[in-house]
Tab-separated table of C-alpha atoms and ligand atoms in Angstrom:
chain	number	residue	atom	x	y	z
R	1	MET	CA	-25.089	-0.673	-1.497
R	2	THR	CA	-21.634	-1.925	-2.378
R	3	ILE	CA	-18.670	0.365	-1.934
R	4	LEU	CA	-15.340	-0.341	-3.595
R	5	VAL	CA	-12.551	0.745	-1.235
R	6	THR	CA	-9.191	1.151	-2.981
R	7	GLY	CA	-6.277	1.075	-0.537
R	8	GLY	CA	-8.663	-0.407	2.021
R	9	ALA	CA	-5.924	-2.358	3.804
R	10	GLY	CA	-4.028	0.819	4.708
R	11	TYR	CA	-4.201	2.932	7.831
R	12	ILE	CA	-7.184	5.154	7.020
R	13	GLY	CA	-8.767	2.624	4.655
R	14	SER	CA	-8.975	-0.143	7.255
R	15	HIS	CA	-10.651	2.159	9.786
R	16	THR	CA	-13.090	3.317	7.126
R	17	CYS	CA	-13.896	-0.299	6.201
R	18	VAL	CA	-14.909	-0.892	9.830
R	19	GLU	CA	-17.224	2.128	9.838
R	20	LEU	CA	-18.722	1.190	6.465
R	21	LEU	CA	-19.473	-2.380	7.549
R	22	GLN	CA	-20.886	-1.195	10.850
R	23	SER	CA	-23.114	1.262	8.984
R	24	GLY	CA	-24.573	-1.562	6.886
R	25	TYR	CA	-22.673	-1.080	3.622
R	26	GLU	CA	-21.276	-4.018	1.671
R	27	ILE	CA	-17.639	-3.465	0.783
R	28	ILE	CA	-15.097	-4.751	-1.690
R	29	VAL	CA	-11.454	-3.982	-0.961
R	30	LEU	CA	-8.817	-3.497	-3.639
R	31	ASP	CA	-5.182	-3.173	-2.542
R	32	ASN	CA	-1.768	-4.157	-3.886
R	33	PHE	CA	-0.415	-4.360	-0.306
R	34	SER	CA	2.581	-2.214	-1.262
R	35	ASN	CA	2.234	-0.379	2.052
R	36	SER	CA	-0.039	-2.662	4.072
R	37	LYS	CA	-0.681	-6.240	5.072
R	38	PRO	CA	-3.694	-8.508	4.452
R	39	LYS	CA	-3.752	-8.981	8.208
R	40	SER	CA	-5.322	-5.553	8.669
R	41	LEU	CA	-8.326	-6.810	6.707
R	42	LYS	CA	-8.613	-9.954	8.801
R	43	ARG	CA	-8.746	-7.654	11.803
R	44	VAL	CA	-11.480	-5.574	10.135
R	45	SER	CA	-13.491	-8.801	9.801
R	46	GLU	CA	-12.771	-9.677	13.385
R	47	ILE	CA	-13.945	-6.288	14.695
R	48	THR	CA	-17.122	-6.232	12.635
R	49	GLY	CA	-17.942	-9.952	12.422
R	50	LYS	CA	-18.438	-9.437	8.680
R	51	SER	CA	-16.664	-10.823	5.656
R	52	PHE	CA	-16.001	-9.144	2.334
R	53	LYS	CA	-14.198	-9.721	-0.936
R	54	THR	CA	-10.635	-8.539	-1.309
R	55	TYR	CA	-8.772	-8.173	-4.587
R	56	GLN	CA	-4.988	-8.008	-4.538
R	57	ILE	CA	-4.631	-5.768	-7.558
R	58	ASP	CA	-2.470	-2.826	-8.556
R	59	LEU	CA	-4.573	0.059	-9.862
R	60	VAL	CA	-1.946	0.642	-12.485
R	61	ASN	CA	-2.936	-2.721	-14.009
R	62	ARG	CA	-5.998	-1.853	-16.125
R	63	ASN	CA	-6.935	-5.379	-17.158
R	64	LYS	CA	-7.118	-6.770	-13.676
R	65	LEU	CA	-8.985	-3.697	-12.525
R	66	GLU	CA	-11.706	-4.382	-15.056
R	67	ASP	CA	-12.388	-7.765	-13.386
R	68	VAL	CA	-13.445	-5.947	-10.229
R	69	PHE	CA	-16.021	-3.891	-12.098
R	70	SER	CA	-17.264	-6.666	-14.368
R	71	GLN	CA	-17.677	-9.139	-11.490
R	72	ASN	CA	-19.457	-6.823	-9.038
R	73	LYS	CA	-22.263	-4.287	-8.940
R	74	ILE	CA	-20.510	-1.294	-7.396
R	75	THR	CA	-22.454	1.751	-6.188
R	76	ALA	CA	-19.609	4.104	-5.243
R	77	VAL	CA	-15.857	4.169	-4.760
R	78	ILE	CA	-13.731	5.469	-1.895
R	79	HIS	CA	-10.253	5.949	-3.311
R	80	PHE	CA	-7.463	5.774	-0.721
R	81	ALA	CA	-4.865	3.906	-2.796
R	82	GLY	CA	-1.749	5.962	-3.313
R	83	LEU	CA	1.819	6.501	-2.201
R	84	LYS	CA	2.039	9.086	0.554
R	85	ALA	CA	5.546	9.736	1.884
R	86	VAL	CA	6.623	13.316	1.186
R	87	GLY	CA	10.382	12.714	1.447
R	88	GLU	CA	10.252	9.592	-0.698
R	89	SER	CA	8.247	11.473	-3.336
R	90	VAL	CA	11.154	13.899	-3.705
R	91	GLN	CA	13.557	10.961	-4.233
R	92	ILE	CA	11.382	8.993	-6.675
R	93	PRO	CA	8.943	11.486	-8.237
R	94	LEU	CA	8.219	9.399	-11.339
R	95	GLU	CA	7.040	6.471	-9.237
R	96	TYR	CA	4.749	8.815	-7.314
R	97	TYR	CA	3.293	10.422	-10.434
R	98	HIS	CA	2.888	7.040	-12.121
R	99	ASN	CA	1.293	5.282	-9.178
R	100	ASN	CA	-0.983	8.059	-7.981
R	101	LEU	CA	-1.986	9.607	-11.301
R	102	THR	CA	-2.128	6.523	-13.539
R	103	GLY	CA	-3.869	4.566	-10.800
R	104	THR	CA	-6.529	7.247	-10.449
R	105	ILE	CA	-7.025	7.667	-14.194
R	106	ASN	CA	-7.434	3.899	-14.661
R	107	LEU	CA	-9.927	3.820	-11.819
R	108	CYS	CA	-11.969	6.698	-13.248
R	109	GLU	CA	-11.958	5.177	-16.743
R	110	MET	CA	-13.336	1.953	-15.333
R	111	MET	CA	-15.911	3.825	-13.262
R	112	ARG	CA	-17.052	5.691	-16.379
R	113	LYS	CA	-17.269	2.480	-18.390
R	114	TYR	CA	-19.359	0.733	-15.738
R	115	GLU	CA	-21.481	3.823	-14.949
R	116	VAL	CA	-20.229	4.144	-11.367
R	117	LYS	CA	-20.109	7.899	-10.941
R	118	LYS	CA	-19.859	8.454	-7.194
R	119	LEU	CA	-16.344	8.948	-5.871
R	120	VAL	CA	-14.805	9.961	-2.554
R	121	PHE	CA	-11.144	10.903	-3.010
R	122	SER	CA	-8.426	11.093	-0.323
R	123	SER	CA	-6.892	14.480	-0.780
R	124	SER	CA	-4.786	16.233	1.827
R	125	ALA	CA	-4.282	19.523	3.604
R	126	THR	CA	-0.925	19.475	1.854
R	127	VAL	CA	-2.711	20.981	-1.201
R	128	TYR	CA	-2.791	24.293	0.679
R	129	GLY	CA	1.005	24.493	0.298
R	130	SER	CA	2.486	27.271	2.370
R	131	THR	CA	-0.386	28.403	4.509
R	132	GLY	CA	-1.583	31.972	4.598
R	133	ASP	CA	-4.710	32.769	6.542
R	134	LEU	CA	-5.684	30.577	9.485
R	135	PRO	CA	-7.808	28.612	10.012
R	136	ILE	CA	-7.546	27.194	6.492
R	137	ALA	CA	-10.841	27.181	4.584
R	138	GLU	CA	-11.469	25.238	1.379
R	139	ASN	CA	-11.225	28.376	-0.748
R	140	SER	CA	-7.706	29.198	0.516
R	141	ARG	CA	-4.934	29.471	-2.028
R	142	LEU	CA	-3.699	26.102	-3.309
R	143	GLY	CA	-0.115	25.137	-4.105
R	144	ALA	CA	1.917	22.073	-3.339
R	145	THR	CA	5.582	22.072	-2.372
R	146	ASN	CA	6.609	18.491	-3.244
R	147	PRO	CA	5.744	15.739	-5.766
R	148	TYR	CA	3.392	13.939	-3.353
R	149	GLY	CA	1.400	17.125	-2.784
R	150	ARG	CA	1.388	17.838	-6.506
R	151	THR	CA	-0.152	14.416	-7.230
R	152	LYS	CA	-3.024	15.359	-4.897
R	153	LEU	CA	-3.485	18.767	-6.528
R	154	MET	CA	-3.305	17.278	-10.025
R	155	ILE	CA	-5.837	14.583	-9.163
R	156	GLU	CA	-8.188	17.226	-7.779
R	157	GLU	CA	-7.894	19.048	-11.130
R	158	ILE	CA	-8.388	15.854	-13.149
R	159	LEU	CA	-11.542	15.107	-11.174
R	160	ARG	CA	-12.850	18.644	-11.711
R	161	ASP	CA	-12.326	18.212	-15.470
R	162	LEU	CA	-14.094	14.868	-15.324
R	163	TYR	CA	-17.095	16.455	-13.642
R	164	GLU	CA	-17.113	19.268	-16.212
R	165	SER	CA	-17.278	16.640	-18.969
R	166	ASP	CA	-20.240	14.856	-17.396
R	167	HIS	CA	-22.410	16.363	-14.696
R	168	ASN	CA	-23.702	12.962	-13.634
R	169	TRP	CA	-20.587	12.519	-11.504
R	170	SER	CA	-20.689	13.180	-7.743
R	171	ILE	CA	-17.240	13.655	-6.275
R	172	ALA	CA	-16.027	14.572	-2.794
R	173	LEU	CA	-12.431	15.731	-2.377
R	174	LEU	CA	-11.646	15.140	1.286
R	175	ARG	CA	-8.677	17.162	2.494
R	176	TYR	CA	-7.401	15.441	5.606
R	177	PHE	CA	-5.456	17.314	8.231
R	178	ASN	CA	-3.310	15.099	10.544
R	179	PRO	CA	-4.911	11.711	11.194
R	180	ILE	CA	-3.653	9.913	14.305
R	181	GLY	CA	-5.083	7.380	16.777
R	182	ALA	CA	-6.383	3.891	16.201
R	183	HIS	CA	-9.537	1.826	16.584
R	184	SER	CA	-10.521	1.466	20.252
R	185	SER	CA	-10.240	-2.347	19.986
R	186	GLY	CA	-6.465	-2.016	19.570
R	187	LEU	CA	-6.724	-4.425	16.618
R	188	ILE	CA	-6.013	-1.975	13.798
R	189	GLY	CA	-3.808	1.098	13.666
R	190	GLU	CA	-0.982	2.791	11.806
R	191	ASP	CA	1.882	0.474	10.843
R	192	PRO	CA	4.576	2.558	9.128
R	193	LYS	CA	7.440	0.847	7.328
R	194	GLY	CA	10.827	1.567	8.911
R	195	ILE	CA	11.413	4.688	10.979
R	196	PRO	CA	8.248	6.799	11.029
R	197	ASN	CA	8.288	10.241	9.406
R	198	ASN	CA	5.201	11.476	11.192
R	199	LEU	CA	5.022	12.650	14.762
R	200	MET	CA	2.513	10.341	16.458
R	201	PRO	CA	3.927	7.003	15.246
R	202	PHE	CA	7.375	8.260	16.244
R	203	ILE	CA	6.162	9.125	19.761
R	204	SER	CA	4.451	5.757	20.199
R	205	GLN	CA	7.539	3.864	19.013
R	206	VAL	CA	9.633	5.767	21.555
R	207	ALA	CA	7.080	4.823	24.233
R	208	VAL	CA	7.215	1.140	23.322
R	209	GLY	CA	11.028	1.183	23.351
R	210	LYS	CA	11.646	0.725	19.625
R	211	LEU	CA	13.157	4.198	19.287
R	212	GLU	CA	15.249	5.985	21.882
R	213	CYS	CA	14.269	9.587	21.695
R	214	LEU	CA	11.987	11.952	19.801
R	215	ASN	CA	13.594	14.682	17.705
R	216	ILE	CA	11.473	17.817	17.837
R	217	TYR	CA	12.009	19.726	14.626
R	218	GLY	CA	12.179	23.365	15.610
R	219	ASN	CA	11.480	25.205	18.856
R	220	ASP	CA	11.844	28.679	17.403
R	221	TYR	CA	8.561	29.041	15.526
R	222	SER	CA	6.369	31.943	16.547
R	223	THR	CA	3.960	29.672	18.410
R	224	LYS	CA	3.143	29.538	22.127
R	225	ASP	CA	6.013	27.112	22.914
R	226	GLY	CA	8.086	27.491	19.731
R	227	THR	CA	7.102	24.087	18.273
R	228	GLY	CA	4.928	23.449	15.202
R	229	ILE	CA	1.150	23.405	15.481
R	230	ARG	CA	-1.113	20.946	13.644
R	231	ASP	CA	-4.745	19.875	13.539
R	232	TYR	CA	-4.711	16.245	14.725
R	233	ILE	CA	-7.874	14.300	13.968
R	234	HIS	CA	-8.750	10.844	15.320
R	235	VAL	CA	-8.679	8.316	12.475
R	236	VAL	CA	-12.111	6.974	13.516
R	237	ASP	CA	-13.587	10.473	13.224
R	238	LEU	CA	-11.910	10.749	9.834
R	239	ALA	CA	-13.417	7.396	8.802
R	240	ILE	CA	-16.870	8.599	9.854
R	241	GLY	CA	-16.305	11.687	7.695
R	242	HIS	CA	-16.174	9.341	4.688
R	243	ILE	CA	-19.579	7.909	5.545
R	244	ARG	CA	-21.038	11.430	5.751
R	245	ALA	CA	-19.424	12.267	2.383
R	246	LEU	CA	-20.896	9.118	0.805
R	247	GLU	CA	-24.363	9.960	2.129
R	248	ASN	CA	-24.014	13.421	0.644
R	249	LEU	CA	-23.074	11.977	-2.770
R	250	GLU	CA	-26.251	9.929	-2.788
R	251	ASN	CA	-28.337	13.087	-3.119
R	252	ASN	CA	-26.056	15.647	-4.765
R	253	ASN	CA	-24.208	15.689	-8.056
R	254	GLY	CA	-21.192	17.965	-8.310
R	255	ILE	CA	-17.633	18.152	-7.078
R	256	GLU	CA	-16.817	19.670	-3.705
R	257	ALA	CA	-13.740	19.848	-1.490
R	258	PHE	CA	-14.133	19.419	2.265
R	259	ASN	CA	-11.621	19.851	5.063
R	260	LEU	CA	-11.631	17.003	7.562
R	261	GLY	CA	-10.040	18.350	10.711
R	262	THR	CA	-11.084	19.398	14.187
R	263	GLY	CA	-10.378	23.121	13.856
R	264	THR	CA	-8.061	22.994	16.887
R	265	GLY	CA	-4.282	23.194	16.722
R	266	TYR	CA	-1.912	21.432	19.110
R	267	SER	CA	1.847	21.968	19.296
R	268	VAL	CA	4.394	19.143	19.219
R	269	LEU	CA	4.930	19.638	22.956
R	270	ASP	CA	1.159	19.590	23.579
R	271	LEU	CA	0.988	16.193	21.890
R	272	VAL	CA	4.000	14.849	23.800
R	273	ASN	CA	2.471	16.018	27.085
R	274	ALA	CA	-0.980	14.631	26.246
R	275	PHE	CA	0.567	11.289	25.304
R	276	GLU	CA	2.572	11.104	28.552
R	277	LYS	CA	-0.513	11.987	30.592
R	278	ALA	CA	-2.812	9.534	28.813
R	279	THR	CA	-0.391	6.616	28.913
R	280	GLY	CA	1.882	7.144	31.934
R	281	GLU	CA	4.886	6.612	29.633
R	282	SER	CA	7.628	9.215	29.428
R	283	ILE	CA	8.823	10.458	26.046
R	284	PRO	CA	12.414	11.706	26.059
R	285	TYR	CA	13.040	14.326	23.373
R	286	VAL	CA	15.730	16.605	21.990
R	287	MET	CA	15.257	19.850	20.127
R	288	LYS	CA	16.585	19.845	16.548
R	289	GLU	CA	16.668	22.217	13.593
R	290	ARG	CA	13.430	22.905	11.741
R	291	ARG	CA	12.495	20.247	9.181
R	292	PRO	CA	12.674	21.724	5.652
R	293	GLY	CA	9.243	22.342	4.149
R	294	ASP	CA	7.384	22.433	7.481
R	295	ALA	CA	4.830	25.142	8.164
R	296	ALA	CA	4.743	26.700	11.633
R	297	VAL	CA	0.994	26.416	12.064
R	298	CYS	CA	-1.705	24.536	10.167
R	299	PHE	CA	-5.286	23.932	11.231
R	300	ALA	CA	-8.605	23.571	9.485
R	301	ASP	CA	-11.708	25.607	9.260
R	302	PRO	CA	-14.100	22.637	9.568
R	303	THR	CA	-17.290	24.677	9.007
R	304	LYS	CA	-18.065	23.494	5.480
R	305	ALA	CA	-17.973	19.788	6.412
R	306	MET	CA	-20.128	20.574	9.431
R	307	GLU	CA	-22.720	22.528	7.436
R	308	GLN	CA	-22.867	20.453	4.259
R	309	LEU	CA	-21.985	16.952	5.456
R	310	GLY	CA	-23.155	17.141	9.067
R	311	PHE	CA	-19.658	16.034	10.110
R	312	LYS	CA	-17.969	17.053	13.322
R	313	ALA	CA	-14.935	15.362	14.850
R	314	THR	CA	-15.696	14.485	18.481
R	315	ARG	CA	-12.747	12.438	19.761
R	316	SER	CA	-10.342	14.301	22.064
R	317	ILE	CA	-6.562	14.487	21.945
R	318	GLU	CA	-6.518	12.249	25.066
R	319	MET	CA	-8.517	9.604	23.223
R	320	MET	CA	-6.193	9.887	20.218
R	321	CYS	CA	-3.240	9.187	22.540
R	322	GLU	CA	-4.907	6.360	24.498
R	323	ASP	CA	-6.045	4.584	21.344
R	324	THR	CA	-2.652	4.948	19.651
R	325	TRP	CA	-0.978	3.499	22.731
R	326	ARG	CA	-3.383	0.541	23.013
R	327	TRP	CA	-2.628	-0.363	19.385
R	328	GLN	CA	1.139	0.174	19.734
R	329	LYS	CA	1.649	-1.735	22.948
R	330	THR	CA	-0.414	-4.759	21.902
R	331	ASN	CA	1.156	-4.738	18.423
R	332	PRO	CA	4.727	-3.508	18.991
R	333	ASN	CA	5.719	-4.749	15.536
R	334	GLY	CA	2.520	-3.709	13.842
R	335	TYR	CA	0.925	-6.410	11.718
R	336	THR	CA	4.169	-8.411	11.565
R	337	GLY	CA	3.712	-9.713	15.121
R	338	ASN	CA	2.509	-13.257	15.793
R	339	LEU	CA	-0.684	-12.518	17.698
R	340	GLU	CA	-2.719	-13.857	14.794
R	341	LEU	CA	-2.140	-17.546	15.337
R	342	ASN	CA	-5.654	-18.341	16.425
R	343	ARG	CA	-7.588	-15.680	14.604
R	344	LYS	CA	-10.147	-16.672	12.016
R	345	ASP	CA	-9.603	-15.457	8.482
R	346	GLN	CA	-12.925	-14.093	7.276
R	347	ALA	CA	-11.675	-12.021	4.382
R	348	THR	CA	-11.564	-13.703	1.001
R	349	VAL	CA	-8.289	-12.887	-0.680
R	350	LEU	CA	-8.825	-13.532	-4.378
B	1	NAD	P1	-1.558	3.818	3.565
B	1	NAD	O1	-0.278	3.741	2.833
B	1	NAD	O2	-1.653	3.178	4.897
B	1	NAD	O3	-2.749	3.242	2.645
B	1	NAD	C1	-2.716	3.339	1.233
B	1	NAD	C2	-3.030	1.951	0.693
B	1	NAD	O4	-3.027	2.006	-0.739
B	1	NAD	C3	-1.988	0.901	1.096
B	1	NAD	O5	-2.662	-0.218	1.626
B	1	NAD	C4	-1.258	0.573	-0.208
B	1	NAD	O6	-0.828	-0.780	-0.221
B	1	NAD	C5	-2.337	0.864	-1.237
B	1	NAD	N1	-1.842	1.232	-2.572
B	1	NAD	C6	-0.921	2.159	-2.901
B	1	NAD	N2	-0.770	2.216	-4.236
B	1	NAD	C7	-1.630	1.302	-4.773
B	1	NAD	C8	-1.931	0.890	-6.092
B	1	NAD	N3	-1.316	1.395	-7.160
B	1	NAD	N4	-2.871	-0.081	-6.274
B	1	NAD	C9	-3.493	-0.632	-5.215
B	1	NAD	N5	-3.245	-0.287	-3.945
B	1	NAD	C10	-2.313	0.677	-3.726
B	1	NAD	O7	-1.958	5.361	3.664
B	1	NAD	P2	-3.082	6.055	4.536
B	1	NAD	O8	-2.399	6.827	5.601
B	1	NAD	O9	-4.136	5.111	4.880
B	1	NAD	O10	-3.601	7.113	3.457
B	1	NAD	C11	-4.685	6.824	2.599
B	1	NAD	C12	-4.832	7.959	1.603
B	1	NAD	O11	-5.011	9.177	2.317
B	1	NAD	C13	-3.619	8.164	0.700
B	1	NAD	O12	-4.077	8.508	-0.587
B	1	NAD	C14	-2.901	9.336	1.342
B	1	NAD	O13	-2.158	10.066	0.405
B	1	NAD	C15	-4.057	10.147	1.889
B	1	NAD	N6	-3.686	10.985	3.038
B	1	NAD	C16	-3.115	10.417	4.138
B	1	NAD	C17	-2.743	11.229	5.218
B	1	NAD	C18	-2.099	10.639	6.442
B	1	NAD	O14	-1.600	11.392	7.263
B	1	NAD	N7	-2.101	9.334	6.654
B	1	NAD	C19	-2.971	12.617	5.166
B	1	NAD	C20	-3.572	13.145	4.032
B	1	NAD	C21	-3.933	12.321	2.961
B	2	UD1	C1	3.342	15.577	6.994
B	2	UD1	C2	3.605	15.920	5.539
B	2	UD1	C3	2.269	16.204	4.863
B	2	UD1	C4	1.348	15.008	4.993
B	2	UD1	C5	1.177	14.689	6.495
B	2	UD1	C6	0.359	13.473	6.732
B	2	UD1	C7	5.844	16.918	5.476
B	2	UD1	C8	6.620	18.187	5.270
B	2	UD1	N1	4.490	17.074	5.470
B	2	UD1	O1	2.650	16.652	7.569
B	2	UD1	O2	2.466	16.478	3.493
B	2	UD1	O3	0.076	15.280	4.430
B	2	UD1	O4	2.492	14.471	7.065
B	2	UD1	O5	1.020	12.334	6.282
B	2	UD1	O6	6.394	15.840	5.582
B	2	UD1	N2	7.681	16.504	14.037
B	2	UD1	C9	8.702	16.427	14.950
B	2	UD1	N3	9.400	15.275	15.031
B	2	UD1	C10	9.153	14.189	14.240
B	2	UD1	C11	8.090	14.268	13.302
B	2	UD1	C12	7.381	15.444	13.223
B	2	UD1	O7	8.974	17.392	15.674
B	2	UD1	O8	9.847	13.162	14.358
B	2	UD1	C13	6.866	17.736	13.985
B	2	UD1	C14	6.839	18.413	12.624
B	2	UD1	O9	7.892	19.316	12.500
B	2	UD1	C15	5.456	19.068	12.638
B	2	UD1	C16	4.596	18.118	13.503
B	2	UD1	O10	5.534	17.364	14.265
B	2	UD1	O11	5.521	20.312	13.303
B	2	UD1	C17	3.736	17.170	12.687
B	2	UD1	O12	4.551	16.486	11.743
B	2	UD1	P1	4.011	15.265	10.860
B	2	UD1	O13	3.336	14.289	11.724
B	2	UD1	O14	5.148	14.775	10.022
B	2	UD1	O15	2.896	15.921	9.956
B	2	UD1	P2	2.989	17.204	8.972
B	2	UD1	O16	4.341	17.777	8.921
B	2	UD1	O17	1.872	18.113	9.333
């Protein structure tokens, strides 16, 4: 079976490519490298000992996209490609709507034309907007608070309409909670551009000496230590969740949303402490005002994914910290370092 992975060079995509190859799937990667480097794919080849085709294509470009479908027999698509920075989406909403929505519509049109009707879509816990009841189940109230989140909600709706128009589609909407960590090899991991917005990459860049001090946004929430609580999930567990979702699509038509989280919440200070303990590095921090738009507490009810997909995240917060640190300290500049000199390029960049 051949799986087309859009955005496969990115953080979650590259980890999922590893799990797909190791599970015996053939893969084809499509990425425009707007937020990633081809080097991540060379590392995927290095970890797995397998090669695969890569297309450097923008999903917004319909003509080039058709080449991928006409030249290959694709069984299913995992669709990661999209812009994902909340703050940036507020600054340049049109770019976000154009990239994420047009890209997805082009992809679905091509899938329909070539009779590829199995799709796993990267949604986000951000579609739950301001959270009400906890833990958050899939039937909780939806509502996004920024353009990025709205692209995810809109795409979920577009995909529901698509299924309504043709019940031969099988679609999984995977709502990720907070992916962190890296592959245990230390060869692939998260490589944010510029100063990280998210907590874990910020912590690891403080640890490696690239940033001086962590700003903790808010210590006056009504949580056990006043800092925000999130459901951090190891990126390898998340990647495995995609394999379970694909297996489920093989036997079931329909469209279903699934939370991918652990069901456990950790505070910012919990994560700082776990990181210090796991790595022996100290993380200086200062308390700052709350970050606008942040919820106090957010964690998943993971029951549906457990019952219907047989998916359960197993990697601990300690492992998330150790694996992040292994990646960060051996690749202090992410994929822009020069550790690649002697590595063999097994990916075919077309
Ligand atoms: P990422 O930026 O590392 O990966 C996305 C990849 O898509 C990048 O390689 C980028 O170059 C590519 N891309 C973007 N637009 C494209 C286009 N028009 N055509 C072709 N390629 C394009 O992000 P990630 O963290 O791996 O996230 C993957 C998906 O999961 C995204 O859709 C994101 O919104 C979603 N998601 C991520 C998180 C998270 O915390 N990382 C949480 C929830 C949901
Ligand atoms: C953020 C996005 C969310 C997106 C998710 C994954 C916002 C408002 N939300 O979620 O839409 O799906 O990333 O990409 O941007 N924190 C600090 N200091 C920092 C960074 C974060 O204290 O330097 C705190 C935050 O206040 C929060 C927790 O750490 O309590 C986690 O933050 P982050 O990693 O940015 O994830 P989310 O806010 O959950």
